[in-house]
Amino acid sequence: MVQLLLVHLVAAAVAPVLVRFLGRNAFLVLALAPASALAWLLSVAADVRAGNGPVQRVSWVPGLGLDLDFRLTTLSWVLALLVTGVGALVLFYCRWYFTATDPTLWRFTAVFTAFAGAMLGLVLTDNFLVLYVFWELTTVFSYLLIGHNPASSTNRRAAMQALIVTTLGGLAMLVGIIALGVRHSYRISEVVAHPPALDAVTIGAVVLLLVGALSKSALVPFHFWLPGAMAAPTPVSAYLHAAAMVKAGVYLVALLAPAFAGAPGWHALTVGLGLFTMLVGGWRALRQYDIKLLLAYGTVSQLGFMVALAGLGTREGGLAALALVVSHAFFKSTLFLTVGVIDRSTGTRDLRELSGVGRRLLPLSVPAVLAALSMAGIPPLAGFVAKEAALQAGLEAASDGVPFAAAWGWLMTVTLVVGSILTVAYSTRFVWGAFARKPGMPLTPVRVPHPGFLLAPLLLGVGSLLVGLLAPLEHPWLLPYAQQLVRGAPPALLALWHGFTPALGLSALAIAIGVGLFVWRDRVGRVQRAVPPLVDGERAYARFMRGLDVGAVEVTARTQRGSLPFYLATIVFVFVALPGMAALLRGSVGPVRLWDTPAQAVVGAVIVVACVLVLLTDRRLASVMLVGVTGYGVSTLFILHGAPDLAITQMLVETVSLVVFVLALRRLPTRFERHERSLRRRLRVLLGIAFGASVAAVILVASAARHVVPVSIDFPEQAHSFGHGSNIVNVTLVDIRAWDTLGEVSVLVAAATGIASLIFVKTRNTRLSTASEQAIAPTEPTRGTWLRGGRTLRRERRSVMFEVVTRLIFHIMIAVSLYVLFSGHNLPGGGFAGGLVAGLALVVRYLAGGRYELDEAAPFDAGLAVGIGLLIVVLAALAPLAFGGTILQSAVFDFTLPPWGEVHLVTSAIFDMGVYLIVFGMMLDIVRSLGTGIDRQISAERRAEAEV
Amino acid sequence: MTAVAPAAFQQANIDYLAVLPLLIVFGAALVGVLVEAFVPRERRHTIQLTISVASLVLAFVAILFATKHQGLTFGYTDGATSRRLFALAIDGPALFMQGALVLMGVLGILIMAERFGGVGSDAFTASGASTPGSPIEAASARAGLITSEVFPLTLFAIGGMMLFPTVNDLIGMFIALEVLSLPLYILSGLARRRRLLSQEASLKYFLLGAFSSAFFLFGTALLYGYAGSVYFGDLSKAVSDTSLGLNGLLVAGAFLVFVGLLFKVGAVPFHAWTPDVYQGAPTPVTGFMAACTKAAAFGAILRLAYVGLDTASWQWQNAVIIVAVLTMIVGAVLSVTQTDMKRLLAYSSIAHAGFVLVGVLAFDQRGVSSVLFYVVAYGFSIIAAFGLVTLVRQDGGEATHLSQWAGLGKSHPVIAGTMAFLMLAFAGIPLTSGFVAKFAVFAAAIGTGGATGTVLVVIGAVCSAITVFVYARVIVLMFFSEPADDTVEVLVPSVGTTFAIAIGTLITFALGVVPSSLLDLADRASQFVR
C-alpha cells in the first residue's frame, strides 16, 4: 500500500514535467496513478471481504508512535475504491475541462495528484497520527486547489476560510489523538478492537476527534466553508467536495462508531448535528440560483445525513451509511461534473439564464437526470436503496428498548423524512434549472463539448443506476463493516424491493411532498424569505476573525507602543505581583528594631523627603542633586553605624556620579517634559511605591532568614593575622578578596575604555592640547594668572575666586589622596578612595580652567595611567610566586626609615597603588570624555552653525 | 552560631576534554579580538569568518568527543560533607544543546558574513559608535571601515550560550547569561540601515535585559540565603530538608530567577522587547538570536526546572503555567495584526516559546527530549527564514513590510516557495519539522502533565490554528496577490548565505520526514546528571 502512495507521489513530482511536454494530455497519464490503485484494490477484494485484507507496517518515527501502518478493512476498502475510481475519472475529465493555455496547469496537476495520494493514504492507514498527517495534507492541498484561480479575492477568502476551519478541526483532532494514543495506542485497529474505558479523558478525546470530523465534513456549525469553497474549479469540487475530502469526516465517524458509539455526547454530536445539518443544507439549497451552489448546499445536507447514520452505531445504520456513501459518490460527482460541462459549454451556471440545455446535450442530461433521481431517492437508483436502508435503520432504532436510543431513532426517522422532502425538492429544482426549457426564455447557446469531456459523468451516472439495480450484489461487500458494530439486529438485504414496509410508505410520502414543494416553488420561496437564517456560521466566523483582527490591533496599540517605561512597568508589576507577594504571604519577618540612635531616623527621613522631592521637581539637575542626597544619606547611615571606610567610599562615589551627571546633563534640556496630572503618571507612582514596598518586604524577609554563620565573622581576626592590617574593608579588598578586586578593576578598565570610545567615536582622545601650547591672545594680561588654562576661557566664564582656590587646593588634594592611599591599610581609606580623591582634584582643575587646564594638570593619556595601574596590580599579584609564595599572598616589612620613623609596609599596598592608578586614570578618562570631549563637540557644532 | 574552620584547600577536577568545546569557542573569540587589533583591515573579514566557522566546526567535533566524558566537572567533592561542588555538568542535555548551538551558530555567522559584493558585511554599519546621519558616519563609510568585530562578538555570545545550559550553579548561570547577552546588546545596535531603530532596539534590549539580569541575581541571592549554596544539587536537596518557615525566600527567589530566564526566551509578560529588538537588530543577528538565544535559554530553564528547583516545582509551576498560557495566546493573537515581516516572526517566536514551555511543564524525561527537539527544529527554520528576509530588498534596504512581499511568488518563485515552506513549518503542518516538534511537545504534556498538561495543549492547539491564519495570509500574499510595485528585488546571495538558507530549509524538511534519528538522540540525551 505504501507503493500505491509512492506511485501518487512520483506522479505528482513528475506532473509539471509531463505538463510541459504533453500539455493537457498529461492528465490522461496522471489518471493512471489512481487507476492502478483501483485495479489493485479490486484484486484484493475477496481477501477484504473475508476479513483478512492486506496489512503493511513500515517503521517511520517509532519514538513518537508515528508508523506507516496500513491495512484494508471493508470500510477503508470501499472508500479507497471511491477515492481512486472517482479520482481517475475526474483526472480524465480535467483533460477537457482546462484550457490549453492555463499557465498554472503544472501546479494544478501536481497538487491534484498529490491530493489524491494523500486522500488514499488517509483511508488506508491504520495509525491515528499518520491519519492526522494525511488529514492535514489534504487540507493544505485542497487550500492550494481552491485558491487555484487566485485572481479573484473571493477565491482567496474562500481558500483561507476552508483552511482555517479545517485546520482548527484538525488540531482539535490531534489533541484527541494524542490523548488517546498516549494512554492507549496510536494504532486504529487496536483502539477499535479493544476500546478504552470511557473515562473523562477518553470522552474528551473522542469529542475532540469528532470536532475534527465535523469540521472536515462541513457539519453545522462549520458548514459554511463548503459553499465558499465552490470557488474552486469544478473538477476540484467534484472530487474534493463530493467523493473524497468531505468524506473524510464521515469515514472517521464510521471508523470510531464501533468503539465509541455509546460514549456520552457521541450521539448529540453525530446524530444531532448531522440531522440538523441535513435540514439546514436542504433548506438553503432550495434558495440557490447558482446550480453549483445548489449542489454545494445539497452536499452539506447529504453529509449531515451520512454522519448521522454512521453515528447511530447500529448495524442497520452502519450498512445504510456505507451504502449512502457509495451512492452519494456516484451521483454527486456526476452532478458536479455535469455542472462543469454546462459551465464550459454555455458560460453560465445561473439557473435563471439556462434554458433548453437538456435537449441539446442529451449525452450529458441523461446521466445527470439519473444522478439527480438517485439523489432524490427515486427507485430504481442507488440513492433509493440507501435511503430505504436509512429509514429502516431509523425505525429500528426507534423501536429500541432503551428509551434514549429510541428517542434518537424517532428523531432520525422524522428528520429523514423531512430531509428527504427537501432533497426531492432541490433535486427537481436542479434538473429543472439546469436542463429544462423555461417558458418565455430564449434557448441558451451551447457549444457542443468533446465526447471525452462527457465520458466521466456518463460513466458515473450510469453507475448510479447499476448500483441501484444490482444492490443485492453490493450487499455482501459492505456487510463486514456493519458486523463490526455491536448494537442492533443484523441488517436487512440491500435491495430495491422489501415489500410494503413502513419505510417504503415514508419514501413515497417524501417524494410526493417534495414534488409538491417544487411545483409550488414560488410560494415556498416567499415563506423562505420570511424565515430568518437559523444558524449563520459564516457570520460567526467572520465576526470572530474580525474580532481577532481588531483585538490584536487594539492590544498591540496598547501594549506594544515601543515605550520603554511601559515595558519596564510590566516587568516591575510582575515583580510586585509574584516575588513581592510571595515574600509577604509566605515569608516570616523577624523582630524589627527601628533604630539604634534617633539620628538614624532623622537621616532616614531626609532620604525619604529627597525621594519625594525627586518626583516633584521638573528640573533635571535638581533631581540629580536630590538623588545624590539619598546617596549621601546612606553614607551618613554608614557613619552612624560605625563604618567610616564605607562612608568615605560612598561619599566619593556619590560626588563623582554627581560630576558625571552634571557634565552629561549639559547636552540635555534643563526640564523634564511632564504631564503632572496624567493618570499614567499616577499609576507609575503607585507602581513605584509598590515596587519599593516589595523590595523592602523581600529584604526584611531575607535578613530574618539568616540561619547560617556569616562568612565575614572571621574577617576581623584574619585581616589582622593574614593581612597585617586593621582596616578590615581595605584588607578585604586587597588581600582577602583580592581576586575579586583584580577582576573588578579589569572590568573598570574595560568600562572606562568603552565610555571613552563611545564619546570619541574614532579613537581614544590621544591628542592633548595644553594651555601653554595654545596661542594666547596678546591682549590677555599674563600677569596675575592663577591658572594658565583660565586664559583660554571666555571672560564671562572665568571666576577668579575659583581659580585661586583651585590653585591652592589642587596639590593638597593630591597629597591627601596619597595619604588616603597609604594609610588605608589601618585607617579609613585605600587605593580606591585615594584614586577618587585624586580624580576629583582633576575635576576641580577642569571646572575652574576648562579643557586646556585639564591637559596641563594631566599631560598624559588616561590609558597610560590605567594601563600602568593594571600592570602593577597584576605584577603585585604574581610577585609572591617569585618568592615561593602563592598568588596574592601578602608579606609584611616593619623597619625604621630615618626621617619618617617606623614603617609598617605590607606588600598588598603595592596592589593598592595599582588600584589607585586605575581609578585615577578612569576619572581622567571620564573628565576627558564627558568634559573635554563634549566641549569639543559643542564648539564643533558652534563652528558649523557659524559657517551656515 | 559557631564559625566553621576553613576546610583544607582542595584542587578542582577539570576534565579538559569535556570542556574542550567551550575552550575552543572562547579561545577563537579571543583570537578574533587579536585579529581585530593586528590584522590589516582589508583582510579581516575573510580571516574572521574563517576563524569563526573553523572554530565552531572544531567545537562540534570536540562535542562528539566530549560525549565520552560526561559527568560533573570543574569542581570537587567536598571531603567533609561529600557535597559535590561542580560548576559544570557535561551531560546529555548540555551536549545536545551545545551541538545544536554550534551548528546553528555556523549558519548564523554565514548569513552575517554576507557582503553582496561590498567590502564588509552588508548588514552591519561601518562605524557603530558614530551618530546616525553624522559626518563621521559618512566619513567612516567612505574610508571603507568594516565592523568585522561582529564575528568575535558572536563567538563570545555562542560561548555564553553553550555555557548557559551546561552550568551547574546559579552564579555560573548568571555569568553565562551575561556573557551571552552583552555581545547581543552590541550586535543589535550595529545595523547598517535604519540605524536609529537599531540603536533604540539595542538600548531597550540592554535596559530591560539589565533589569532582568538584576532580578536573576537578586533571586540567586535569595536562593543562596535559603539553601546556603548556589549549586543546583544543594538547592534541590535543601528544598526537601529545610523547614517551611523559609519559603518566603524560596518562592520569591525562584520567581526572580525564572523572570531572568523567561525574559531571554521572550515569554509574556517579559516579551515586550522581542518585536522591537527583532525589528531593529540587523536581520542576520535577529535570526541568530531567535534560534540560539532561545535554545540556550530553554536549556538553562530545563536545568533549573529539572535539577535545581525540581523539588520545589509545586511552588513555582502555577506561575510558569500562567506564563505559558499568556505566551501562547499573546504571541498568536498579536501576530495576526503585524504588517512587518520581522515583527511577525518576532511574535511567532513568542508563540513558539509558549509551545516549548508546555513541553517544559511536562516534568518528565519526555518533556526534556521534546523541548530539545523543538528548539533545534525551530532554530534551523527561523535562521533560514530571517536569511530569506535579508535578500528581499527595495531601494537597497530590506523590504520587510508585508505589502512589499506581495506577488513575490510570481517574480521569485524559489524564494517565495522556500519562505512558504518555512511558514508551513512554523504553522506545524505535517511533513515539516514544525509538526513533529509540536507533536512531541504536546504528546509529552498530555502524557505526563496531567489535566493541566491537557488544558495547556488544548490552548496550544487553538493558538496554533490562529497562527495558521497568520502564516496562510503571508502565503496568500506571496502567491495569490499582485505585486504592489515592482521595485522590490531579490538579491543574489553568496555561497555562504545560500548554504545557510538551504541547510536550514533542508533540515526543516528532513526533520519533518525522517525525524527519528534526532528524536532518538534527544531521547538519549534527556538525562541530567546531578
GROMACS .gro file of C-alpha atoms in nm, chain A residues 578-893:
model
  316
  578LEU     CA    1   0.493   3.739   4.224
  579PRO     CA    2   0.810   3.761   4.434
  580GLY     CA    3   0.680   4.058   4.629
  581MET     CA    4   0.355   3.888   4.719
  582ALA     CA    5   0.538   3.564   4.782
  583ALA     CA    6   0.764   3.735   5.033
  584LEU     CA    7   0.468   3.898   5.201
  585LEU     CA    8   0.250   3.589   5.215
  586ARG     CA    9   0.499   3.312   5.267
  587GLY     CA   10   0.784   3.489   5.439
  588SER     CA   11   0.833   3.540   5.807
  589VAL     CA   12   0.976   3.864   5.935
  590GLY     CA   13   1.198   3.859   6.241
  591PRO     CA   14   1.187   4.115   6.519
  592VAL     CA   15   1.244   4.460   6.372
  593ARG     CA   16   1.447   4.720   6.562
  594LEU     CA   17   1.358   5.061   6.425
  595TRP     CA   18   1.686   5.241   6.504
  596ASP     CA   19   1.994   5.239   6.722
  597THR     CA   20   2.011   5.614   6.759
  598PRO     CA   21   1.742   5.866   6.672
  599ALA     CA   22   1.991   6.024   6.433
  600GLN     CA   23   1.940   5.731   6.201
  601ALA     CA   24   1.570   5.809   6.192
  602VAL     CA   25   1.649   6.169   6.103
  603VAL     CA   26   1.877   6.065   5.820
  604GLY     CA   27   1.617   5.819   5.700
  605ALA     CA   28   1.358   6.093   5.697
  606VAL     CA   29   1.589   6.314   5.493
  607ILE     CA   30   1.636   6.037   5.239
  608VAL     CA   31   1.263   5.982   5.210
  609VAL     CA   32   1.199   6.355   5.167
  610ALA     CA   33   1.464   6.371   4.897
  611CYS     CA   34   1.299   6.081   4.716
  612VAL     CA   35   0.960   6.251   4.723
  613LEU     CA   36   1.113   6.576   4.602
  614VAL     CA   37   1.272   6.395   4.308
  615LEU     CA   38   0.921   6.316   4.193
  616LEU     CA   39   0.807   6.672   4.231
  617THR     CA   40   1.086   6.864   4.064
  618ASP     CA   41   1.088   6.908   3.690
  619ARG     CA   42   1.449   7.016   3.658
  620ARG     CA   43   1.695   6.752   3.561
  621LEU     CA   44   1.977   6.899   3.762
  622ALA     CA   45   1.766   6.929   4.073
  623SER     CA   46   1.653   6.571   4.051
  624VAL     CA   47   2.011   6.454   4.010
  625MET     CA   48   2.108   6.652   4.318
  626LEU     CA   49   1.821   6.506   4.514
  627VAL     CA   50   1.915   6.154   4.412
  628GLY     CA   51   2.263   6.249   4.532
  629VAL     CA   52   2.115   6.344   4.867
  630THR     CA   53   1.982   5.992   4.911
  631GLY     CA   54   2.331   5.861   4.844
  632TYR     CA   55   2.490   6.097   5.093
  633GLY     CA   56   2.220   6.000   5.337
  634VAL     CA   57   2.314   5.635   5.302
  635SER     CA   58   2.679   5.716   5.363
  636THR     CA   59   2.576   5.908   5.674
  637LEU     CA   60   2.397   5.598   5.788
  638PHE     CA   61   2.720   5.410   5.739
  639ILE     CA   62   2.899   5.655   5.961
  640LEU     CA   63   2.634   5.629   6.225
  641HIS     CA   64   2.663   5.256   6.205
  642GLY     CA   65   3.037   5.276   6.261
  643ALA     CA   66   3.169   5.211   5.914
  644PRO     CA   67   3.370   5.520   5.825
  645ASP     CA   68   3.552   5.346   5.545
  646LEU     CA   69   3.236   5.255   5.364
  647ALA     CA   70   3.105   5.603   5.425
  648ILE     CA   71   3.408   5.770   5.270
  649THR     CA   72   3.392   5.549   4.964
  650GLN     CA   73   3.020   5.604   4.926
  651MET     CA   74   3.057   5.980   4.957
  652LEU     CA   75   3.331   5.990   4.698
  653VAL     CA   76   3.138   5.773   4.458
  654GLU     CA   77   2.834   5.994   4.510
  655THR     CA   78   3.038   6.303   4.432
  656VAL     CA   79   3.188   6.152   4.121
  657SER     CA   80   2.848   6.045   3.995
  658LEU     CA   81   2.715   6.394   4.051
  659VAL     CA   82   3.001   6.538   3.849
  660VAL     CA   83   2.946   6.289   3.571
  661PHE     CA   84   2.576   6.363   3.569
  662VAL     CA   85   2.635   6.734   3.553
  663LEU     CA   86   2.884   6.701   3.271
  664ALA     CA   87   2.647   6.488   3.070
  665LEU     CA   88   2.338   6.693   3.151
  666ARG     CA   89   2.487   6.991   2.972
  667ARG     CA   90   2.367   6.842   2.650
  668LEU     CA   91   2.011   6.781   2.764
  669PRO     CA   92   1.718   7.016   2.814
  670THR     CA   93   1.702   7.157   3.164
  671ARG     CA   94   1.349   7.043   3.235
  672PHE     CA   95   1.162   6.718   3.204
  673GLU     CA   96   0.855   6.710   2.994
  674ARG     CA   97   0.588   6.601   3.233
  675HIS     CA   98   0.217   6.582   3.234
  676GLU     CA   99   0.162   6.625   3.603
  677ARG     CA  100  -0.199   6.532   3.616
  678SER     CA  101  -0.198   6.234   3.384
  679LEU     CA  102  -0.339   5.909   3.509
  680ARG     CA  103  -0.045   5.720   3.371
  681ARG     CA  104   0.194   5.912   3.588
  682ARG     CA  105  -0.009   5.847   3.898
  683LEU     CA  106  -0.022   5.479   3.818
  684ARG     CA  107   0.352   5.479   3.777
  685VAL     CA  108   0.398   5.647   4.110
  686LEU     CA  109   0.175   5.386   4.269
  687LEU     CA  110   0.367   5.110   4.098
  688GLY     CA  111   0.692   5.262   4.218
  689ILE     CA  112   0.567   5.268   4.575
  690ALA     CA  113   0.452   4.908   4.544
  691PHE     CA  114   0.786   4.810   4.399
  692GLY     CA  115   0.975   4.978   4.680
  693ALA     CA  116   0.750   4.813   4.936
  694SER     CA  117   0.806   4.475   4.772
  695VAL     CA  118   1.181   4.515   4.779
  696ALA     CA  119   1.162   4.623   5.142
  697ALA     CA  120   0.949   4.320   5.220
  698VAL     CA  121   1.190   4.087   5.046
  699ILE     CA  122   1.482   4.242   5.231
  700LEU     CA  123   1.308   4.214   5.566
  701VAL     CA  124   1.224   3.852   5.500
  702ALA     CA  125   1.571   3.778   5.374
  703SER     CA  126   1.750   3.936   5.667
  704ALA     CA  127   1.527   3.750   5.909
  705ALA     CA  128   1.604   3.424   5.736
  706ARG     CA  129   1.972   3.400   5.821
  707HIS     CA  130   2.036   3.061   5.966
  708VAL     CA  131   2.398   3.004   5.880
  709VAL     CA  132   2.701   3.173   6.029
  710PRO     CA  133   2.807   3.462   5.804
  711VAL     CA  134   3.140   3.408   5.639
  712SER     CA  135   3.253   3.757   5.739
  713ILE     CA  136   3.262   3.664   6.104
  714ASP     CA  137   3.621   3.553   6.065
  715PHE     CA  138   3.729   3.865   5.882
  716PRO     CA  139   3.846   4.082   6.172
  717GLU     CA  140   4.077   3.814   6.301
  718GLN     CA  141   4.204   3.710   5.959
  719ALA     CA  142   4.251   4.065   5.840
  720HIS     CA  143   4.495   4.116   6.121
  721SER     CA  144   4.678   3.785   6.124
  722PHE     CA  145   4.699   3.723   5.747
  723GLY     CA  146   4.652   4.069   5.601
  724HIS     CA  147   4.852   4.257   5.863
  725GLY     CA  148   4.610   4.546   5.868
  726SER     CA  149   4.336   4.677   6.089
  727ASN     CA  150   4.110   4.836   5.827
  728ILE     CA  151   3.905   4.529   5.753
  729VAL     CA  152   3.738   4.676   5.446
  730ASN     CA  153   4.066   4.762   5.285
  731VAL     CA  154   4.232   4.434   5.375
  732THR     CA  155   3.931   4.255   5.235
  733LEU     CA  156   3.974   4.443   4.909
  734VAL     CA  157   4.347   4.399   4.866
  735ASP     CA  158   4.406   4.071   5.043
  736ILE     CA  159   4.118   3.852   5.149
  737ARG     CA  160   3.914   3.917   4.838
  738ALA     CA  161   4.199   4.036   4.618
  739TRP     CA  162   4.096   3.805   4.336
  740ASP     CA  163   3.762   3.980   4.322
  741THR     CA  164   3.931   4.315   4.320
  742LEU     CA  165   4.155   4.204   4.037
  743GLY     CA  166   3.852   4.110   3.836
  744GLU     CA  167   3.666   4.423   3.923
  745VAL     CA  168   3.945   4.660   3.827
  746SER     CA  169   3.976   4.481   3.495
  747VAL     CA  170   3.608   4.541   3.436
  748LEU     CA  171   3.656   4.901   3.542
  749VAL     CA  172   3.930   4.944   3.285
  750ALA     CA  173   3.714   4.792   3.015
  751ALA     CA  174   3.418   5.009   3.110
  752ALA     CA  175   3.624   5.327   3.112
  753THR     CA  176   3.765   5.241   2.772
  754GLY     CA  177   3.416   5.170   2.647
  755ILE     CA  178   3.279   5.504   2.762
  756ALA     CA  179   3.570   5.691   2.613
  757SER     CA  180   3.544   5.515   2.280
  758LEU     CA  181   3.174   5.587   2.259
  759ILE     CA  182   3.237   5.957   2.307
  760PHE     CA  183   3.542   5.980   2.084
  761VAL     CA  184   3.393   5.785   1.802
  762LYS     CA  185   3.709   5.725   1.610
  763THR     CA  186   3.995   5.690   1.854
  764ARG     CA  187   4.065   5.747   2.215
  765ASN     CA  188   4.148   6.105   2.295
  766THR     CA  189   4.524   6.100   2.244
  767ARG     CA  190   4.573   6.446   2.105
  768LEU     CA  191   4.648   6.661   2.408
  769SER     CA  192   4.622   7.033   2.395
  770THR     CA  193   4.777   7.205   2.693
  771ALA     CA  194   4.714   7.568   2.754
  772SER     CA  195   5.083   7.655   2.723
  773GLU     CA  196   5.086   7.540   2.364
  774GLN     CA  197   4.786   7.749   2.275
  775ALA     CA  198   4.846   8.076   2.103
  776ILE     CA  199   4.721   8.309   2.367
  777ALA     CA  200   4.578   8.633   2.257
  778PRO     CA  201   4.829   8.913   2.329
  779THR     CA  202   4.562   9.134   2.476
  780GLU     CA  203   4.523   8.897   2.764
  781PRO     CA  204   4.734   9.004   3.056
  782THR     CA  205   4.969   8.724   3.152
  783ARG     CA  206   5.049   8.853   3.492
  784GLY     CA  207   4.842   8.765   3.790
  785THR     CA  208   4.709   8.445   3.644
  786TRP     CA  209   4.649   8.164   3.882
  787LEU     CA  210   4.560   7.901   3.628
  788ARG     CA  211   4.710   7.904   3.282
  789GLY     CA  212   4.417   7.736   3.124
  790GLY     CA  213   4.186   8.000   3.258
  791ARG     CA  214   4.312   8.241   2.997
  792THR     CA  215   4.165   8.024   2.723
  793LEU     CA  216   3.820   8.068   2.865
  794ARG     CA  217   3.594   8.345   2.770
  795ARG     CA  218   3.593   8.622   3.021
  796GLU     CA  219   3.238   8.574   3.142
  797ARG     CA  220   3.306   8.215   3.226
  798ARG     CA  221   3.608   8.282   3.441
  799SER     CA  222   3.592   8.302   3.817
  800VAL     CA  223   3.894   8.441   3.993
  801MET     CA  224   3.785   8.302   4.325
  802PHE     CA  225   3.753   7.955   4.181
  803GLU     CA  226   4.089   7.977   4.008
  804VAL     CA  227   4.260   8.090   4.324
  805VAL     CA  228   4.102   7.823   4.536
  806THR     CA  229   4.185   7.560   4.279
  807ARG     CA  230   4.543   7.671   4.266
  808LEU     CA  231   4.560   7.643   4.641
  809ILE     CA  232   4.387   7.313   4.699
  810PHE     CA  233   4.489   7.104   4.398
  811HIS     CA  234   4.818   6.992   4.540
  812ILE     CA  235   4.670   6.948   4.880
  813MET     CA  236   4.409   6.716   4.733
  814ILE     CA  237   4.673   6.512   4.557
  815ALA     CA  238   4.866   6.486   4.881
  816VAL     CA  239   4.555   6.385   5.068
  817SER     CA  240   4.483   6.123   4.808
  818LEU     CA  241   4.829   5.976   4.856
  819TYR     CA  242   4.782   5.983   5.230
  820VAL     CA  243   4.448   5.806   5.197
  821LEU     CA  244   4.614   5.551   4.974
  822PHE     CA  245   4.893   5.465   5.214
  823SER     CA  246   4.707   5.496   5.540
  824GLY     CA  247   4.427   5.283   5.408
  825HIS     CA  248   4.566   4.965   5.545
  826ASN     CA  249   4.493   5.055   5.901
  827LEU     CA  250   4.280   5.366   5.883
  828PRO     CA  251   3.982   5.452   5.665
  829GLY     CA  252   4.088   5.493   5.307
  830GLY     CA  253   4.266   5.285   5.050
  831GLY     CA  254   4.356   5.285   4.685
  832PHE     CA  255   4.002   5.318   4.561
  833ALA     CA  256   3.920   5.617   4.780
  834GLY     CA  257   4.259   5.772   4.711
  835GLY     CA  258   4.214   5.740   4.338
  836LEU     CA  259   3.875   5.903   4.360
  837VAL     CA  260   4.015   6.196   4.557
  838ALA     CA  261   4.290   6.247   4.302
  839GLY     CA  262   4.036   6.224   4.027
  840LEU     CA  263   3.820   6.485   4.195
  841ALA     CA  264   4.124   6.711   4.207
  842LEU     CA  265   4.139   6.683   3.830
  843VAL     CA  266   3.771   6.760   3.806
  844VAL     CA  267   3.826   7.076   4.005
  845ARG     CA  268   4.104   7.182   3.769
  846TYR     CA  269   3.883   7.115   3.472
  847LEU     CA  270   3.588   7.303   3.610
  848ALA     CA  271   3.799   7.603   3.702
  849GLY     CA  272   4.018   7.625   3.396
  850GLY     CA  273   3.849   7.437   3.116
  851ARG     CA  274   3.979   7.160   2.900
  852TYR     CA  275   4.321   7.308   2.839
  853GLU     CA  276   4.375   7.334   3.209
  854LEU     CA  277   4.291   6.966   3.242
  855ASP     CA  278   4.560   6.876   2.994
  856GLU     CA  279   4.801   7.099   3.189
  857ALA     CA  280   4.716   6.909   3.506
  858ALA     CA  281   4.745   6.567   3.349
  859PRO     CA  282   4.958   6.593   3.038
  860PHE     CA  283   4.932   6.228   2.955
  861ASP     CA  284   4.685   5.984   2.816
  862ALA     CA  285   4.437   5.833   3.060
  863GLY     CA  286   4.507   5.496   2.908
  864LEU     CA  287   4.863   5.524   3.032
  865ALA     CA  288   4.757   5.561   3.395
  866VAL     CA  289   4.500   5.285   3.363
  867GLY     CA  290   4.743   5.053   3.189
  868ILE     CA  291   5.026   5.107   3.436
  869GLY     CA  292   4.778   5.059   3.716
  870LEU     CA  293   4.658   4.731   3.577
  871LEU     CA  294   5.015   4.621   3.520
  872ILE     CA  295   5.106   4.698   3.882
  873VAL     CA  296   4.805   4.511   4.008
  874VAL     CA  297   4.888   4.203   3.804
  875LEU     CA  298   5.257   4.214   3.893
  876ALA     CA  299   5.176   4.259   4.259
  877ALA     CA  300   4.951   3.959   4.235
  878LEU     CA  301   5.214   3.745   4.066
  879ALA     CA  302   5.520   3.866   4.256
  880PRO     CA  303   5.481   3.636   4.558
  881LEU     CA  304   5.527   3.341   4.324
  882ALA     CA  305   5.883   3.452   4.269
  883PHE     CA  306   5.946   3.427   4.642
  884GLY     CA  307   5.790   3.091   4.680
  885GLY     CA  308   5.451   3.214   4.791
  886THR     CA  309   5.113   3.184   4.628
  887ILE     CA  310   4.941   3.437   4.413
  888LEU     CA  311   4.829   3.748   4.602
  889GLN     CA  312   4.996   3.637   4.923
  890SER     CA  313   5.086   3.931   5.147
  891ALA     CA  314   5.410   3.983   5.331
  892VAL     CA  315   5.487   4.249   5.589
  893PHE     CA  316   5.802   4.453   5.640
   0.00000   0.00000   0.00000
